[in-house]
Short mmCIF file of N, CA and C and ligand atoms in Angstrom, two decimals:
data_model
loop_
_atom_site.label_atom_id
_atom_site.label_comp_id
_atom_site.label_asym_id
_atom_site.label_seq_id
_atom_site.Cartn_x
_atom_site.Cartn_y
_atom_site.Cartn_z
N UNK A 956 -8.99 12.92 16.88
CA UNK A 956 -8.95 11.12 15.80
C UNK A 956 -10.03 10.50 17.17
N UNK A 957 -10.54 9.62 15.77
CA UNK A 957 -11.65 9.10 16.91
C UNK A 957 -11.09 7.52 16.66
N UNK A 958 -10.94 6.50 18.12
CA UNK A 958 -10.75 5.52 18.48
C UNK A 958 -10.51 4.03 17.63
N UNK A 959 -9.56 3.53 16.73
CA UNK A 959 -10.38 3.30 15.98
C UNK A 959 -10.69 1.86 15.93
N UNK A 960 -10.85 1.48 16.93
CA UNK A 960 -11.53 -0.12 18.18
C UNK A 960 -12.83 0.63 18.80
N UNK A 961 -12.41 0.98 19.77
CA UNK A 961 -13.99 1.62 20.29
C UNK A 961 -14.40 2.45 20.29
N UNK A 962 -14.08 3.55 19.44
CA UNK A 962 -15.20 4.96 18.67
C UNK A 962 -14.69 6.06 19.86
N UNK A 963 -13.83 5.68 20.74
CA UNK A 963 -13.58 7.27 21.79
C UNK A 963 -12.95 8.26 21.06
N UNK A 964 -13.42 9.07 21.50
CA UNK A 964 -12.50 10.39 20.82
C UNK A 964 -11.42 11.46 21.24
N UNK A 965 -10.88 10.90 22.55
CA UNK A 965 -10.36 11.46 23.40
C UNK A 965 -9.14 10.60 22.94
N UNK A 966 -8.44 10.29 21.92
CA UNK A 966 -7.28 9.32 22.07
C UNK A 966 -6.12 10.29 21.72
N UNK A 967 -5.19 10.54 22.57
CA UNK A 967 -3.89 10.93 23.11
C UNK A 967 -2.72 10.72 22.10
N UNK A 968 -2.19 11.39 21.75
CA UNK A 968 -0.36 12.16 20.95
C UNK A 968 1.04 11.25 21.55
N UNK A 969 1.14 9.83 21.33
CA UNK A 969 2.46 9.92 22.42
C UNK A 969 3.67 10.30 21.72
N UNK A 970 3.65 10.10 20.33
CA UNK A 970 5.28 10.69 19.22
C UNK A 970 4.65 10.78 17.76
N UNK A 971 5.17 11.45 17.44
CA UNK A 971 5.31 12.49 16.42
C UNK A 971 6.62 12.79 15.63
N UNK A 972 6.24 12.57 14.63
CA UNK A 972 7.98 12.30 13.54
C UNK A 972 7.40 12.12 12.01
N UNK A 973 8.55 12.76 11.42
CA UNK A 973 8.71 13.29 10.35
C UNK A 973 9.06 11.40 9.79
N UNK A 974 7.86 11.09 8.55
CA UNK A 974 8.52 9.41 8.26
C UNK A 974 10.07 9.59 7.52
N UNK A 975 10.65 8.54 7.12
CA UNK A 975 12.35 8.63 6.65
C UNK A 975 11.87 10.13 5.35
N UNK A 976 11.21 9.71 4.65
CA UNK A 976 11.03 10.54 3.40
C UNK A 976 10.62 12.21 3.89
N UNK A 977 10.76 12.43 4.81
CA UNK A 977 9.72 13.32 5.49
C UNK A 977 8.63 14.40 4.32
N UNK A 978 7.73 13.17 4.04
CA UNK A 978 6.76 13.50 3.59
C UNK A 978 5.63 13.78 4.10
N UNK A 979 5.49 13.01 5.74
CA UNK A 979 4.41 13.09 6.04
C UNK A 979 4.77 12.92 7.45
N UNK A 980 3.91 12.84 8.10
CA UNK A 980 3.92 13.38 10.17
C UNK A 980 3.78 12.10 10.33
N UNK A 981 3.71 10.86 10.50
CA UNK A 981 3.40 10.16 11.61
C UNK A 981 3.33 10.40 13.55
N UNK A 982 1.94 9.78 13.66
CA UNK A 982 1.42 10.32 14.80
C UNK A 982 1.01 8.66 15.53
N UNK A 983 1.80 8.46 16.53
CA UNK A 983 1.86 6.84 17.56
C UNK A 983 0.64 7.92 18.23
N UNK A 984 -0.99 7.49 18.52
CA UNK A 984 -1.58 7.31 19.47
C UNK A 984 -2.16 6.68 20.21
N UNK A 985 -3.09 6.93 21.04
CA UNK A 985 -2.56 5.55 22.05
C UNK A 985 -4.41 6.23 23.05
N UNK A 986 -5.51 5.15 22.96
CA UNK A 986 -6.68 5.66 22.96
C UNK A 986 -6.86 5.42 25.14
N UNK A 987 -6.73 6.27 26.09
CA UNK A 987 -7.37 6.11 27.40
C UNK A 987 -8.68 5.45 27.63
N UNK A 988 -9.36 5.44 26.77
CA UNK A 988 -10.72 4.07 26.85
C UNK A 988 -9.96 2.91 27.01
N UNK A 989 -9.61 2.45 26.05
CA UNK A 989 -9.98 0.89 25.46
C UNK A 989 -8.67 0.57 25.59
N UNK A 990 -7.39 1.51 25.53
CA UNK A 990 -5.85 0.59 25.43
C UNK A 990 -5.36 0.87 24.11
N UNK A 991 -6.11 0.87 23.51
CA UNK A 991 -5.69 0.91 21.76
C UNK A 991 -4.89 1.65 20.89
N UNK A 992 -3.72 1.18 20.40
CA UNK A 992 -2.29 1.97 20.08
C UNK A 992 -3.49 1.60 18.45
N UNK A 993 -3.04 3.42 17.62
CA UNK A 993 -2.90 3.24 16.61
C UNK A 993 -2.29 4.29 15.75
N UNK A 994 -1.75 4.19 14.30
CA UNK A 994 -0.92 5.11 13.70
C UNK A 994 -1.47 6.32 12.84
N UNK A 995 -1.11 7.60 12.09
CA UNK A 995 -2.48 8.81 11.73
C UNK A 995 -1.18 9.10 11.17
N UNK A 996 -1.20 9.17 9.66
CA UNK A 996 -0.20 10.46 8.86
C UNK A 996 -0.78 11.39 8.74
N UNK A 997 0.49 12.49 8.80
CA UNK A 997 -0.64 13.96 7.74
C UNK A 997 0.19 14.15 6.74
N UNK A 998 -0.01 14.62 5.54
CA UNK A 998 0.03 14.73 4.50
C UNK A 998 -0.09 15.45 4.09
N UNK A 999 0.54 16.01 2.63
CA UNK A 999 -0.33 16.98 1.69
C UNK A 999 -0.84 16.27 0.26
N UNK A 1000 -1.82 16.79 0.44
CA UNK A 1000 -3.30 16.76 -1.37
C UNK A 1000 -2.86 18.14 -2.05
N UNK A 1001 -2.03 17.50 -3.00
CA UNK A 1001 -1.42 18.45 -4.10
C UNK A 1001 -3.09 18.89 -4.69
N UNK A 1002 -4.00 17.94 -4.96
CA UNK A 1002 -4.76 18.17 -5.78
C UNK A 1002 -5.84 17.37 -5.72
N UNK A 1003 -7.51 17.47 -6.15
CA UNK A 1003 -8.70 16.81 -5.69
C UNK A 1003 -8.42 16.03 -7.17
N UNK A 1004 -8.33 14.37 -7.20
CA UNK A 1004 -8.90 14.10 -8.10
C UNK A 1004 -9.92 13.08 -7.97
N UNK A 1005 -10.53 12.60 -8.95
CA UNK A 1005 -11.92 11.73 -9.37
C UNK A 1005 -11.26 10.73 -10.19
N UNK A 1006 -11.79 9.75 -9.82
CA UNK A 1006 -12.07 8.62 -10.16
C UNK A 1006 -12.34 7.57 -11.24
N UNK A 1007 -12.45 7.49 -12.47
CA UNK A 1007 -13.35 7.36 -13.22
C UNK A 1007 -13.62 5.95 -13.80
N UNK A 1008 -14.59 5.00 -12.78
CA UNK A 1008 -14.61 3.84 -13.23
C UNK A 1008 -15.28 3.18 -14.66
N UNK A 1009 -15.19 2.05 -14.73
CA UNK A 1009 -15.76 1.48 -16.20
C UNK A 1009 -16.81 2.06 -16.83
N UNK A 1010 -17.65 2.15 -15.19
CA UNK A 1010 -18.60 1.90 -16.31
C UNK A 1010 -19.28 3.97 -16.41
N UNK A 1011 -17.96 4.52 -16.32
CA UNK A 1011 -17.97 6.08 -16.67
C UNK A 1011 -18.41 6.64 -15.66
N UNK A 1012 -18.52 6.28 -14.03
CA UNK A 1012 -19.40 6.73 -13.13
C UNK A 1012 -17.13 7.51 -12.67
N UNK A 1013 -18.12 8.70 -11.53
CA UNK A 1013 -16.86 9.55 -11.35
C UNK A 1013 -17.58 9.29 -9.56
N UNK A 1014 -16.18 9.22 -8.43
CA UNK A 1014 -16.73 9.34 -7.05
C UNK A 1014 -14.73 9.97 -6.79
N UNK A 1015 -15.05 11.28 -5.79
CA UNK A 1015 -13.52 11.65 -5.58
C UNK A 1015 -12.45 10.39 -5.14
N UNK A 1016 -11.43 10.51 -5.62
CA UNK A 1016 -10.08 9.56 -5.21
C UNK A 1016 -10.26 9.22 -3.29
N UNK A 1017 -10.37 8.56 -3.21
CA UNK A 1017 -10.52 8.36 -1.73
C UNK A 1017 -9.18 7.18 -1.12
N UNK A 1018 -8.27 8.25 -0.71
CA UNK A 1018 -6.64 7.54 -0.01
C UNK A 1018 -7.33 6.52 0.68
N UNK A 1019 -8.23 6.50 1.49
CA UNK A 1019 -8.09 5.43 2.99
C UNK A 1019 -8.28 4.35 1.94
N UNK A 1020 -9.46 4.06 1.23
CA UNK A 1020 -9.69 3.01 0.26
C UNK A 1020 -8.61 1.99 -0.10
N UNK A 1021 -7.77 2.89 -1.12
CA UNK A 1021 -6.58 2.65 -1.54
C UNK A 1021 -5.50 1.83 -0.14
N UNK A 1022 -5.66 2.61 0.66
CA UNK A 1022 -5.14 1.87 1.60
C UNK A 1022 -5.76 0.78 2.23
N UNK A 1023 -6.69 0.87 2.78
CA UNK A 1023 -7.12 -0.76 2.75
C UNK A 1023 -6.90 -2.21 2.31
N UNK A 1024 -7.22 -1.61 0.99
CA UNK A 1024 -6.80 -2.70 -0.18
C UNK A 1024 -5.48 -3.15 -0.59
N UNK A 1025 -4.91 -2.57 0.00
CA UNK A 1025 -3.47 -2.09 0.55
C UNK A 1025 -3.21 -3.16 1.58
N UNK A 1026 -3.22 -2.66 2.83
CA UNK A 1026 -3.48 -4.30 3.65
C UNK A 1026 -3.58 -5.38 3.92
N UNK A 1027 -5.12 -4.69 3.26
CA UNK A 1027 -5.77 -6.54 2.65
C UNK A 1027 -4.73 -7.44 1.65
N UNK A 1028 -4.00 -6.81 0.53
CA UNK A 1028 -2.71 -7.59 0.61
C UNK A 1028 -1.20 -7.97 1.33
N UNK A 1029 -1.55 -6.64 2.18
CA UNK A 1029 -0.09 -7.52 2.91
C UNK A 1029 -0.31 -8.26 4.07
N UNK A 1030 -1.60 -8.43 4.55
CA UNK A 1030 -2.14 -9.04 5.54
C UNK A 1030 -1.00 -9.51 6.12
N UNK A 1031 -0.43 -9.98 7.48
CA UNK A 1031 0.39 -10.74 7.69
C UNK A 1031 2.14 -11.24 6.99
N UNK A 1032 1.73 -10.14 6.54
CA UNK A 1032 3.14 -9.99 5.92
C UNK A 1032 3.98 -8.42 6.61
N UNK A 1033 5.79 -8.90 7.00
CA UNK A 1033 6.06 -8.06 7.53
C UNK A 1033 6.84 -7.04 6.76
N UNK A 1034 5.64 -6.29 6.03
CA UNK A 1034 6.75 -5.36 5.94
C UNK A 1034 6.51 -4.08 6.21
N UNK A 1035 7.97 -2.43 7.43
CA UNK A 1035 7.41 -2.12 7.34
C UNK A 1035 6.29 -0.89 6.97
N UNK A 1036 5.23 -0.86 7.64
CA UNK A 1036 4.59 0.54 7.30
C UNK A 1036 5.35 1.77 6.97
N UNK A 1037 6.07 2.03 7.32
CA UNK A 1037 6.95 2.98 7.04
C UNK A 1037 7.21 2.85 5.01
N UNK A 1038 7.15 1.48 5.49
CA UNK A 1038 8.19 1.57 3.29
C UNK A 1038 6.22 1.52 2.42
N UNK A 1039 5.21 1.28 3.28
CA UNK A 1039 4.10 1.36 2.90
C UNK A 1039 3.72 2.24 2.81
N UNK A 1040 3.96 3.70 3.54
CA UNK A 1040 2.96 4.60 3.28
C UNK A 1040 3.82 5.30 2.25
N UNK A 1041 4.87 5.13 2.10
CA UNK A 1041 6.12 5.68 1.06
C UNK A 1041 5.53 5.53 -0.27
N UNK A 1042 5.10 4.01 -0.66
CA UNK A 1042 4.84 3.46 -1.93
C UNK A 1042 3.02 3.87 -1.98
N UNK A 1043 2.31 3.68 -0.85
CA UNK A 1043 1.21 4.72 -1.50
C UNK A 1043 1.46 6.68 -1.90
N UNK A 1044 2.35 6.66 -0.63
CA UNK A 1044 2.67 8.85 -1.64
C UNK A 1044 3.12 8.19 -2.97
N UNK A 1045 3.95 7.13 -3.03
CA UNK A 1045 4.19 7.47 -4.50
C UNK A 1045 3.42 7.35 -5.94
N UNK A 1046 2.77 6.05 -5.13
CA UNK A 1046 1.43 5.92 -6.28
C UNK A 1046 0.35 7.75 -6.10
N UNK A 1047 -0.28 7.82 -5.33
CA UNK A 1047 -0.57 9.29 -5.26
C UNK A 1047 -0.04 10.11 -5.80
N UNK A 1048 1.50 10.89 -5.70
CA UNK A 1048 2.09 12.12 -6.69
C UNK A 1048 2.02 11.24 -8.04
N UNK A 1049 1.85 9.80 -8.20
CA UNK A 1049 1.92 9.66 -9.26
C UNK A 1049 0.64 9.68 -10.29
N UNK A 1050 -0.13 9.76 -9.59
CA UNK A 1050 -1.73 10.16 -10.13
C UNK A 1050 -2.07 11.58 -10.46
N UNK A 1051 -1.45 12.32 -9.13
CA UNK A 1051 -1.70 14.09 -9.15
C UNK A 1051 -0.81 14.15 -10.65
N UNK A 1052 0.30 14.00 -10.32
CA UNK A 1052 1.00 14.64 -11.48
C UNK A 1052 0.95 14.10 -13.47
N UNK A 1053 0.05 12.97 -13.18
CA UNK A 1053 0.27 12.14 -14.88
C UNK A 1053 -0.79 12.57 -15.02
N UNK A 1054 -1.65 13.20 -14.40
CA UNK A 1054 -3.23 12.89 -15.01
C UNK A 1054 -3.83 14.75 -14.82
N UNK A 1055 -4.78 14.73 -15.70
CA UNK A 1055 -5.58 16.13 -15.55
C UNK A 1055 -6.40 16.34 -14.23
N UNK A 1056 -6.17 14.74 -13.57
CA UNK A 1056 -7.35 14.83 -12.01
C UNK A 1056 -8.49 13.86 -12.25
N UNK A 1057 -8.48 13.37 -13.67
CA UNK A 1057 -9.18 12.40 -13.84
C UNK A 1057 -8.79 10.80 -13.55
N UNK A 1058 -8.57 9.74 -13.10
CA UNK A 1058 -8.04 9.06 -13.00
C UNK A 1058 -9.20 7.20 -13.57
N UNK A 1059 -9.02 7.10 -14.14
CA UNK A 1059 -9.05 5.68 -14.91
C UNK A 1059 -8.69 4.18 -13.49
N UNK A 1060 -9.53 3.91 -13.00
CA UNK A 1060 -9.43 2.90 -11.83
C UNK A 1060 -8.00 2.18 -12.98
N UNK A 1061 -8.54 1.26 -13.43
CA UNK A 1061 -6.71 0.70 -14.05
C UNK A 1061 -5.76 0.98 -13.46
N UNK A 1062 -5.29 2.60 -14.02
CA UNK A 1062 -4.42 3.39 -13.55
C UNK A 1062 -4.02 2.82 -12.29
N UNK A 1063 -4.83 3.14 -11.46
CA UNK A 1063 -4.26 2.78 -9.81
C UNK A 1063 -3.71 1.60 -9.63
N UNK A 1064 -4.50 0.10 -10.07
CA UNK A 1064 -4.34 -0.60 -9.92
C UNK A 1064 -2.93 -1.44 -10.35
N UNK A 1065 -3.11 -0.49 -11.40
CA UNK A 1065 -1.61 -0.64 -12.41
C UNK A 1065 -0.16 -0.24 -11.11
N UNK A 1066 -0.82 1.16 -10.66
CA UNK A 1066 0.28 1.69 -9.82
C UNK A 1066 0.70 1.22 -8.77
N UNK A 1067 -0.23 0.62 -8.01
CA UNK A 1067 0.01 -0.22 -7.00
C UNK A 1067 0.60 -1.91 -7.02
N UNK A 1068 -0.16 -2.28 -8.53
CA UNK A 1068 0.52 -3.70 -8.43
C UNK A 1068 2.95 -2.74 -8.84
N UNK A 1069 2.58 -2.27 -9.61
CA UNK A 1069 3.78 -1.94 -9.82
C UNK A 1069 4.65 -1.47 -8.04
N UNK A 1070 4.16 -0.60 -7.33
CA UNK A 1070 4.66 -0.47 -6.22
C UNK A 1070 4.87 -1.96 -4.73
N UNK A 1071 3.24 -2.83 -4.88
CA UNK A 1071 3.95 -3.81 -4.57
C UNK A 1071 5.00 -5.20 -4.74
N UNK A 1072 5.19 -4.87 -5.81
CA UNK A 1072 6.21 -5.77 -6.46
C UNK A 1072 7.45 -5.46 -5.19
N UNK A 1073 7.73 -4.60 -5.52
CA UNK A 1073 8.85 -3.71 -5.33
C UNK A 1073 8.85 -4.12 -2.95
N UNK A 1074 7.70 -4.17 -2.77
CA UNK A 1074 7.02 -4.09 -1.09
C UNK A 1074 7.37 -6.04 -1.00
N UNK A 1075 6.39 -6.47 -1.31
CA UNK A 1075 6.09 -7.85 -1.51
C UNK A 1075 5.94 -9.06 -2.24
N UNK A 1076 6.38 -9.92 -2.55
CA UNK A 1076 5.89 -10.44 -3.58
C UNK A 1076 4.68 -11.45 -3.62
N UNK A 1077 4.85 -11.52 -2.20
CA UNK A 1077 3.66 -12.32 -1.55
C UNK A 1077 2.04 -11.48 -1.57
N UNK A 1078 2.43 -10.11 -1.46
CA UNK A 1078 1.39 -8.93 -1.59
C UNK A 1078 0.60 -8.72 -2.99
N UNK A 1079 2.19 -8.51 -3.83
CA UNK A 1079 1.76 -8.52 -4.82
C UNK A 1079 1.15 -9.15 -6.06
N UNK A 1080 0.77 -10.63 -5.40
CA UNK A 1080 0.21 -11.78 -6.04
C UNK A 1080 -1.38 -11.92 -6.10
N UNK A 1081 -1.22 -11.48 -4.81
CA UNK A 1081 -2.66 -11.53 -3.73
C UNK A 1081 -3.66 -10.41 -4.50
N UNK A 1082 -2.47 -9.57 -4.36
CA UNK A 1082 -3.83 -7.37 -5.09
C UNK A 1082 -3.69 -7.88 -6.44
N UNK A 1083 -2.60 -8.32 -7.23
CA UNK A 1083 -2.95 -8.82 -8.65
C UNK A 1083 -4.30 -9.87 -8.71
N UNK A 1084 -4.19 -11.02 -7.78
CA UNK A 1084 -4.98 -11.75 -8.56
C UNK A 1084 -6.85 -11.31 -7.88
N UNK A 1085 -6.87 -10.06 -7.50
CA UNK A 1085 -7.72 -9.45 -7.13
C UNK A 1085 -8.05 -8.51 -8.12
N UNK A 1086 -7.04 -7.54 -8.45
CA UNK A 1086 -7.53 -6.79 -9.19
C UNK A 1086 -7.59 -7.24 -10.89
N UNK A 1087 -6.19 -8.33 -10.73
CA UNK A 1087 -6.20 -8.36 -12.51
C UNK A 1087 -8.03 -9.89 -13.26
N UNK A 1088 -9.06 -10.55 -11.17
CA UNK A 1088 -9.88 -10.93 -11.64
C UNK A 1088 -9.97 -12.55 -11.90
N UNK A 1089 -8.30 -13.13 -11.49
CA UNK A 1089 -8.26 -14.01 -12.25
C UNK A 1089 -9.49 -15.15 -12.16
N UNK A 1090 -9.88 -15.56 -13.46
CA UNK A 1090 -10.50 -17.06 -13.97
C UNK A 1090 -9.84 -17.67 -13.67
N UNK A 1091 -8.99 -18.15 -14.60
CA UNK A 1091 -8.17 -19.34 -14.94
C UNK A 1091 -6.57 -19.97 -13.83
N UNK A 1092 -5.99 -21.14 -13.66
CA UNK A 1092 -5.49 -20.76 -13.05
C UNK A 1092 -4.01 -20.02 -13.69
N UNK A 1093 -4.10 -20.43 -15.36
CA UNK A 1093 -3.18 -19.80 -16.09
C UNK A 1093 -2.36 -18.02 -15.96
N UNK A 1094 -3.13 -17.68 -15.69
CA UNK A 1094 -3.09 -16.25 -15.17
C UNK A 1094 -2.38 -15.76 -14.14
N UNK A 1095 -2.56 -16.46 -13.37
CA UNK A 1095 -2.20 -17.05 -11.56
C UNK A 1095 -0.56 -17.52 -12.57
N UNK A 1096 -0.45 -18.61 -12.99
CA UNK A 1096 0.74 -18.88 -13.31
C UNK A 1096 1.60 -18.25 -13.61
N UNK A 1097 0.90 -16.99 -14.87
CA UNK A 1097 1.73 -16.85 -15.62
C UNK A 1097 2.47 -14.94 -14.28
N UNK A 1098 1.66 -15.13 -13.90
CA UNK A 1098 2.51 -14.05 -13.04
C UNK A 1098 3.56 -14.44 -11.52
N UNK A 1099 3.26 -15.38 -11.61
CA UNK A 1099 4.46 -16.65 -10.37
C UNK A 1099 5.27 -16.16 -11.61
N UNK A 1100 5.02 -16.88 -12.59
CA UNK A 1100 6.46 -17.09 -13.24
C UNK A 1100 6.85 -15.76 -13.92
N UNK A 1101 6.20 -14.86 -14.49
CA UNK A 1101 6.43 -13.55 -14.32
C UNK A 1101 7.22 -12.88 -13.18
N UNK A 1102 7.14 -13.00 -12.13
CA UNK A 1102 7.99 -12.81 -10.10
C UNK A 1102 9.39 -14.30 -10.65
N UNK A 1103 9.44 -14.85 -10.74
CA UNK A 1103 10.27 -16.29 -11.07
C UNK A 1103 12.26 -15.57 -12.06
N UNK A 1104 11.35 -14.82 -13.36
CA UNK A 1104 12.32 -14.47 -14.45
C UNK A 1104 12.67 -12.90 -13.96
N UNK A 1105 12.16 -12.61 -12.20
CA UNK A 1105 12.63 -11.19 -12.33
C UNK A 1105 13.82 -11.66 -10.92
N UNK A 1106 15.25 -11.26 -11.60
CA UNK A 1106 16.51 -11.79 -10.49
C UNK A 1106 16.66 -10.92 -9.20
N UNK A 1107 15.48 -9.61 -9.30
CA UNK A 1107 15.89 -8.54 -8.63
C UNK A 1107 14.32 -8.50 -7.48
N UNK A 1108 13.59 -8.94 -7.94
CA UNK A 1108 12.55 -9.07 -6.74
C UNK A 1108 12.74 -9.39 -5.46
N UNK A 1109 12.62 -9.01 -4.65
CA UNK A 1109 11.79 -8.78 -3.38
C UNK A 1109 12.33 -10.37 -2.28
N UNK A 1110 11.45 -11.03 -2.91
CA UNK A 1110 11.93 -12.70 -2.61
C UNK A 1110 13.00 -12.99 -2.54
N UNK A 1111 14.23 -12.73 -3.92
CA UNK A 1111 14.81 -13.61 -4.60
C UNK A 1111 16.07 -12.77 -3.52
N UNK A 1112 15.46 -11.31 -3.41
CA UNK A 1112 16.53 -10.99 -2.66
C UNK A 1112 16.71 -11.36 -1.17
N UNK A 1113 15.40 -11.76 -0.60
CA UNK A 1113 15.55 -12.05 0.70
C UNK A 1113 15.70 -13.40 1.14
N UNK A 1114 15.75 -14.34 -0.44
CA UNK A 1114 16.53 -15.65 -0.33
C UNK A 1114 18.08 -15.48 -0.23
N UNK A 1115 18.56 -14.55 -0.65
CA UNK A 1115 19.89 -14.36 -1.68
C UNK A 1115 20.41 -14.42 -0.19
N UNK A 1116 19.35 -13.45 1.04
CA UNK A 1116 20.17 -12.66 1.75
C UNK A 1116 19.72 -14.03 2.97
N UNK A 1117 19.40 -15.08 3.24
CA UNK A 1117 18.57 -15.65 4.19
C UNK A 1117 20.28 -17.07 3.55
N UNK A 1118 20.55 -17.19 2.35
CA UNK A 1118 21.63 -17.98 1.76
C UNK A 1118 22.77 -17.76 2.60
N UNK A 1119 22.70 -16.20 2.40
CA UNK A 1119 24.20 -15.77 2.30
C UNK A 1119 24.23 -15.97 4.35
N UNK A 1120 23.55 -15.37 5.07
CA UNK A 1120 23.21 -15.54 6.37
C UNK A 1120 23.63 -17.05 7.49
N UNK A 1121 23.16 -17.70 6.25
CA UNK A 1121 23.35 -19.27 6.80
C UNK A 1121 24.36 -20.12 6.79
N UNK A 1122 24.90 -20.58 8.60
CA UNK A 1122 26.13 -21.20 8.85
C UNK A 1122 26.84 -21.96 8.18
N UNK A 1123 28.36 -22.03 7.69
CA UNK A 1123 28.70 -22.56 6.28
C UNK A 1123 28.55 -24.24 7.51
N UNK A 1124 28.16 -24.94 6.34
CA UNK A 1124 28.51 -26.30 7.51
C UNK A 1124 29.81 -27.45 6.54
ZN1 LIG B 821 -10.71 3.53 22.39
#
């Protein structure tokens, strides 16, 4: 596996274990050339998926691309990599099982939005704003309103926890 930092090919596996839901193997790697550390996942691919874009063009489904767009949304948010991995696995599993192999891009976006909503509200809003291509502020407000209306959202749980943990005065 090539080092993502320096491009070195001689990276070593330091640790290897299944993720919590045992759907993939997680490997921690280190690059002896630059000291860079990174994690890789090994997982099952049930079938080949084709993404059908709005203009009708097809392209093979690219899991890494999906991961990158989710990571952009999650930037600087503290969400366990395992949870992110599980969310993505869930999205891919749904895509594999719900379609005949052809997936409209909108379907992917919807599933990722659902997944992110459960993980992190900020990442959800970020992803949704890119995905829905907001042009007007009221789109943004609508989605924030949607979150506030759901007492079960991750942010609300977090706030509730903070309140509970706060010392009584
Ligand atoms: Zn390196």
